[in-house]
Each structure stands twice: as structure tokens, then as C-alpha cells.
Amino acid sequence: DAMVIQNPRYQVTQFGKPVTLSCSQTLNHNVMYWYQQKSSQAPKLLFHYYDKDFNNEADTPDNFQSRRPNTSFCFLDIRSPGLGDAAMYLCATSRAGSEKLFFGSGTQLSVL
Amino acid sequence: QKEVEQNSGPLSVPEGAIASLNCTYSDRGSQSFFWYRQYSGKSPELIMSIYSNGDKEDGRFTAQLNKASQYVSLLIRDSQPSDSATYLCAVNAGGGADGLTFGKGTHLIIQP
């Protein structure tokens, strides 16, 4: 089945230790998104790629970076995680111009 | 700033009754409206979309939109324990999914 896959499902890192979350998709969608969702909060868009074009949200901290080496894969790098970065990180995809999001299962990040 | 407001709940409804979930939004230019269901620790799943004033029915779910009042609601008939989840309202002013604004969600509990 075509899908969006996130690894790992749970990630524990130490304060200040760089961490990378990964996302892959078999839907061949142009657009890939990274959302951050804290407990009982709305998903917050961090950035998205339209093909290779990177679009950063204005209030996304510099601590968060992303890479999209090809259509299928997208990575979220957190350079120096703080306690406030503990959250569920959701990867999603969509066709260009479509409002329908296809979410991965998410990565729950804990920072110790 | 575009805002989407939802009562966080929990909203407790007896099994078999109608659950009514409400959402208001601030951007009068909003064109597209979505309801996502999110089980605890899981990613959001799209269950309804609505674009025109009035009602849209899909199985046990009915979405209602009133653009003049900037109000969208979701009714769940014959509520089942499996409907217990957080329901996120999302609103878009057009274009792709990067314009979606999510609410914080309403936590719904269906009591057996």
C-alpha cells in the first residue's frame, strides 16, 4: 500500500544532542511537510518542501532544519534539542495544490 | 493572525447518542474546512471536508458550515466507543495544504 512512513516511532535524545527524524513516502507526492504537535495543542507547521523548494515558516526556530534528498525522503534535523522540543513530530505529504494531507504515524520525541 | 477555536473538552456523550463538536474561525476568507480524528498517540486522519454552506453527510458523520457566522460543526450519530478521540478542525483560505490552520481539538469520550 502507498503510504507515509516515519522512523523511529519513539526517539529519546539528550539535551543538546543533535537528532534526526526521517520520513519516506511511496505516494510520489510533490509536497512534504513537517509538523510539530505538543500535548493537547494544534499541529504546528514547521516547514514544507514543494519538490526541492524549501519553505520555512516565519516562526520556526533556527534549531530546526530539514533536508529532502529526493522525492521519497525527507529529514528533520534538530541541532540542539531543548526540553521544550519534546513533542510528536508529524510528517505529511500532499499532491501539489491539494489540501488533503496524508500523515505518517509520527515520531514521539523525548528530551532528557 | 488566523485562529481556529475549539472547546478542548473533554466532551462526554453516552453510547448511541449524537455527539456535536463545534469550531469557529477568524479568517473570513476561509474557503475549505476539514475535520480530522486523532486517537491518542496517533497521527490525524481526515474524516470530513466541507466547502459550501449547509450540511454534508457521510455515514454517521455530518459536517455543517455557516460562513456568515464563521462556524463549522461535526455531528456524529449513533456514537460508538471507538469514536472516542480528539477531533481537530482545520481551515484553509485556499491554495495548498500549507495554508491549513488547525484548532487544538476537542477530546470526545463516548461512555458505554
Tab-separated table of C-alpha atoms in Angstrom:
chain	number	residue	atom	x	y	z
A	1	ASP	CA	0.000	0.000	0.000
A	2	ALA	CA	1.155	3.516	-0.766
A	3	MET	CA	1.922	5.292	2.458
A	4	VAL	CA	3.950	7.713	4.541
A	5	ILE	CA	6.438	6.060	6.896
A	6	GLN	CA	8.177	7.714	9.821
A	7	ASN	CA	11.084	6.284	11.748
A	8	PRO	CA	11.616	5.825	14.553
A	9	ARG	CA	8.213	5.700	16.253
A	10	TYR	CA	9.790	6.834	19.528
A	11	GLN	CA	13.034	8.745	19.880
A	12	VAL	CA	14.815	9.670	23.072
A	13	THR	CA	17.662	12.144	22.975
A	14	GLN	CA	19.691	14.119	25.449
A	15	PHE	CA	19.503	17.835	25.948
A	16	GLY	CA	21.698	19.461	23.298
A	17	LYS	CA	22.450	16.238	21.387
A	18	PRO	CA	21.588	16.507	17.672
A	19	VAL	CA	18.820	14.244	16.475
A	20	THR	CA	17.422	13.363	13.038
A	21	LEU	CA	13.928	12.144	12.301
A	22	SER	CA	13.140	10.524	8.973
A	23	CYS	CA	10.142	10.284	6.698
A	24	SER	CA	9.626	8.384	3.473
A	25	GLN	CA	6.677	8.170	1.120
A	26	THR	CA	5.572	5.876	-1.674
A	27	LEU	CA	2.761	8.189	-2.833
A	28	ASN	CA	5.020	10.143	-5.191
A	29	HIS	CA	3.606	13.401	-3.840
A	30	ASN	CA	5.343	16.679	-4.682
A	31	VAL	CA	4.876	18.267	-1.303
A	32	MET	CA	6.206	17.077	2.056
A	33	TYR	CA	5.540	18.751	5.388
A	34	TRP	CA	6.879	18.625	8.923
A	35	TYR	CA	4.539	19.463	11.776
A	36	GLN	CA	5.265	19.715	15.490
A	37	GLN	CA	2.439	18.802	17.852
A	38	LYS	CA	2.751	19.228	21.602
A	39	SER	CA	0.336	17.626	24.020
A	40	SER	CA	-3.220	18.995	23.660
A	41	GLN	CA	-2.028	21.514	21.065
A	42	ALA	CA	-2.747	22.050	17.398
A	43	PRO	CA	-0.254	20.676	14.878
A	44	LYS	CA	2.143	23.496	14.007
A	45	LEU	CA	3.675	23.624	10.542
A	46	LEU	CA	7.467	23.950	10.746
A	47	PHE	CA	8.310	23.877	7.022
A	48	HIS	CA	7.436	22.192	3.787
A	49	TYR	CA	9.076	21.223	0.522
A	50	TYR	CA	7.421	21.782	-2.829
A	51	ASP	CA	9.602	19.420	-4.856
A	52	LYS	CA	13.077	20.706	-3.974
A	53	ASP	CA	11.905	24.169	-2.975
A	54	PHE	CA	12.171	24.653	0.779
A	55	ASN	CA	9.585	26.838	2.541
A	56	ASN	CA	10.262	27.766	6.128
A	57	GLU	CA	7.524	29.109	8.403
A	58	ALA	CA	8.445	32.512	9.811
A	59	ASP	CA	8.345	31.409	13.441
A	60	THR	CA	10.206	28.112	13.057
A	61	PRO	CA	13.338	28.275	15.256
A	62	ASP	CA	16.737	28.098	13.566
A	63	ASN	CA	17.400	24.996	15.650
A	64	PHE	CA	15.174	23.090	13.225
A	65	GLN	CA	16.482	22.190	9.777
A	66	SER	CA	15.276	19.913	7.030
A	67	ARG	CA	16.644	18.026	4.063
A	68	ARG	CA	14.909	16.425	1.112
A	69	PRO	CA	17.496	14.490	-0.898
A	70	ASN	CA	14.915	13.043	-3.300
A	71	THR	CA	11.146	12.830	-3.864
A	72	SER	CA	10.698	9.938	-1.449
A	73	PHE	CA	12.648	11.036	1.605
A	74	CYS	CA	12.605	13.990	3.954
A	75	PHE	CA	14.551	14.514	7.184
A	76	LEU	CA	14.052	16.765	10.186
A	77	ASP	CA	17.247	17.746	11.993
A	78	ILE	CA	17.147	19.285	15.441
A	79	ARG	CA	20.603	20.681	16.043
A	80	SER	CA	20.478	21.243	19.790
A	81	PRO	CA	17.272	19.857	21.288
A	82	GLY	CA	15.897	21.590	24.329
A	83	LEU	CA	13.335	20.314	26.807
A	84	GLY	CA	10.717	22.412	25.021
A	85	ASP	CA	11.257	20.467	21.799
A	86	ALA	CA	9.739	17.314	23.247
A	87	ALA	CA	6.702	16.686	21.056
A	88	MET	CA	5.148	14.494	18.402
A	89	TYR	CA	6.670	15.242	15.000
A	90	LEU	CA	4.353	14.544	12.117
A	91	CYS	CA	5.405	14.150	8.506
A	92	ALA	CA	2.727	14.617	5.869
A	93	THR	CA	2.509	14.686	2.097
A	94	SER	CA	0.122	16.071	-0.473
A	95	ARG	CA	-0.205	16.444	-4.223
A	96	ALA	CA	0.687	19.881	-5.499
A	97	GLY	CA	-2.182	22.307	-4.878
A	98	SER	CA	-4.200	19.751	-2.913
A	99	GLU	CA	-5.462	20.465	0.588
A	100	LYS	CA	-5.630	16.788	1.501
A	101	LEU	CA	-2.810	15.748	3.811
A	102	PHE	CA	-1.570	12.193	4.180
A	103	PHE	CA	0.080	11.822	7.572
A	104	GLY	CA	2.709	9.373	8.718
A	105	SER	CA	2.364	7.687	12.094
A	106	GLY	CA	4.531	10.307	13.781
A	107	THR	CA	7.699	10.239	15.883
A	108	GLN	CA	7.321	10.956	19.595
A	109	LEU	CA	10.473	12.777	20.694
A	110	SER	CA	11.560	12.861	24.320
A	111	VAL	CA	14.414	15.083	25.502
A	112	LEU	CA	16.169	14.137	28.742
B	1	GLN	CA	-3.324	36.048	12.850
B	2	LYS	CA	-5.632	33.305	11.635
B	3	GLU	CA	-7.260	31.467	14.526
B	4	VAL	CA	-9.338	28.328	14.813
B	5	GLU	CA	-11.071	27.886	18.149
B	6	GLN	CA	-12.423	24.678	19.625
B	7	ASN	CA	-13.596	23.737	23.097
B	8	SER	CA	-10.884	21.388	24.365
B	9	GLY	CA	-13.354	19.262	26.368
B	10	PRO	CA	-13.497	16.552	27.382
B	11	LEU	CA	-16.937	16.186	25.874
B	12	SER	CA	-18.637	13.125	27.315
B	13	VAL	CA	-21.510	11.535	25.343
B	14	PRO	CA	-23.415	8.311	26.045
B	15	GLU	CA	-23.072	5.488	23.545
B	16	GLY	CA	-25.747	5.711	20.867
B	17	ALA	CA	-26.325	9.463	21.325
B	18	ILE	CA	-25.377	12.295	18.963
B	19	ALA	CA	-22.020	13.962	19.589
B	20	SER	CA	-21.826	17.601	18.499
B	21	LEU	CA	-18.419	19.221	18.007
B	22	ASN	CA	-18.024	22.912	17.242
B	23	CYS	CA	-15.369	25.128	15.706
B	24	THR	CA	-15.128	28.854	14.983
B	25	TYR	CA	-12.569	30.580	12.794
B	26	SER	CA	-11.343	34.134	12.416
B	27	ASP	CA	-10.412	34.431	8.725
B	28	ARG	CA	-13.466	35.450	6.678
B	29	GLY	CA	-11.583	34.483	3.530
B	30	SER	CA	-11.540	30.819	4.519
B	31	GLN	CA	-12.780	28.536	1.764
B	32	SER	CA	-12.157	24.977	2.894
B	33	PHE	CA	-12.973	23.246	6.153
B	34	PHE	CA	-11.850	19.888	7.436
B	35	TRP	CA	-12.361	17.567	10.378
B	36	TYR	CA	-9.567	15.253	11.444
B	37	ARG	CA	-9.821	12.483	14.017
B	38	GLN	CA	-6.756	11.786	16.157
B	39	TYR	CA	-6.518	8.832	18.510
B	40	SER	CA	-4.180	9.206	21.468
B	41	GLY	CA	-0.558	8.896	20.355
B	42	LYS	CA	-1.523	8.557	16.696
B	43	SER	CA	-1.480	10.869	13.701
B	44	PRO	CA	-4.530	12.819	12.463
B	45	GLU	CA	-6.859	11.137	9.967
B	46	LEU	CA	-9.115	13.129	7.648
B	47	ILE	CA	-12.774	12.202	8.119
B	48	MET	CA	-14.756	15.068	6.553
B	49	SER	CA	-14.293	18.071	4.319
B	50	ILE	CA	-16.840	20.786	3.506
B	51	TYR	CA	-16.659	23.779	1.193
B	52	SER	CA	-20.206	25.177	0.899
B	53	ASN	CA	-22.727	26.447	3.417
B	54	GLY	CA	-25.106	23.804	4.687
B	55	ASP	CA	-24.791	20.164	5.628
B	56	LYS	CA	-22.675	17.358	4.211
B	57	GLU	CA	-23.346	13.805	5.313
B	58	ASP	CA	-21.055	10.779	5.157
B	59	GLY	CA	-22.312	7.723	7.001
B	60	ARG	CA	-22.704	8.582	10.678
B	61	PHE	CA	-20.879	11.892	10.223
B	62	THR	CA	-22.430	15.221	9.227
B	63	ALA	CA	-20.405	18.389	8.756
B	64	GLN	CA	-22.229	21.717	8.947
B	65	LEU	CA	-20.877	25.038	7.685
B	66	ASN	CA	-22.136	28.583	8.234
B	67	LYS	CA	-19.716	31.044	6.663
B	68	ALA	CA	-21.702	34.098	7.767
B	69	SER	CA	-21.264	33.037	11.394
B	70	GLN	CA	-17.743	31.663	10.749
B	71	TYR	CA	-18.803	28.410	12.311
B	72	VAL	CA	-18.325	24.772	11.365
B	73	SER	CA	-19.534	21.742	13.268
B	74	LEU	CA	-19.343	17.967	13.176
B	75	LEU	CA	-22.187	15.713	14.263
B	76	ILE	CA	-21.596	12.041	14.988
B	77	ARG	CA	-24.792	9.982	15.110
B	78	ASP	CA	-25.125	6.697	16.981
B	79	SER	CA	-21.849	7.369	18.804
B	80	GLN	CA	-19.654	4.335	19.453
B	81	PRO	CA	-16.847	3.879	21.991
B	82	SER	CA	-14.475	3.672	19.006
B	83	ASP	CA	-15.368	7.309	18.244
B	84	SER	CA	-13.549	8.352	21.422
B	85	ALA	CA	-10.692	10.522	20.156
B	86	THR	CA	-9.625	14.120	19.706
B	87	TYR	CA	-11.291	15.879	16.779
B	88	LEU	CA	-9.279	18.605	15.080
B	89	CYS	CA	-10.901	21.312	12.987
B	90	ALA	CA	-8.756	22.692	10.167
B	91	VAL	CA	-9.443	25.703	7.957
B	92	ASN	CA	-7.826	26.924	4.748
B	93	ALA	CA	-8.119	30.148	2.769
B	94	GLY	CA	-7.282	28.364	-0.459
B	95	GLY	CA	-4.202	27.082	-2.228
B	96	GLY	CA	-2.334	24.071	-0.962
B	97	ALA	CA	-2.290	22.370	2.398
B	98	ASP	CA	0.498	24.623	3.657
B	99	GLY	CA	-2.221	27.204	4.340
B	100	LEU	CA	-4.136	24.954	6.742
B	101	THR	CA	-4.702	26.289	10.245
B	102	PHE	CA	-5.574	23.654	12.836
B	103	GLY	CA	-7.501	24.058	16.052
B	104	LYS	CA	-6.309	22.439	19.274
B	105	GLY	CA	-9.029	19.828	19.062
B	106	THR	CA	-11.930	18.622	21.181
B	107	HIS	CA	-11.415	15.484	23.238
B	108	LEU	CA	-14.523	13.321	22.841
B	109	ILE	CA	-15.326	10.456	25.191
B	110	ILE	CA	-18.138	8.032	24.345
B	111	GLN	CA	-19.378	6.351	27.505
B	112	PRO	CA	-20.507	2.704	27.050
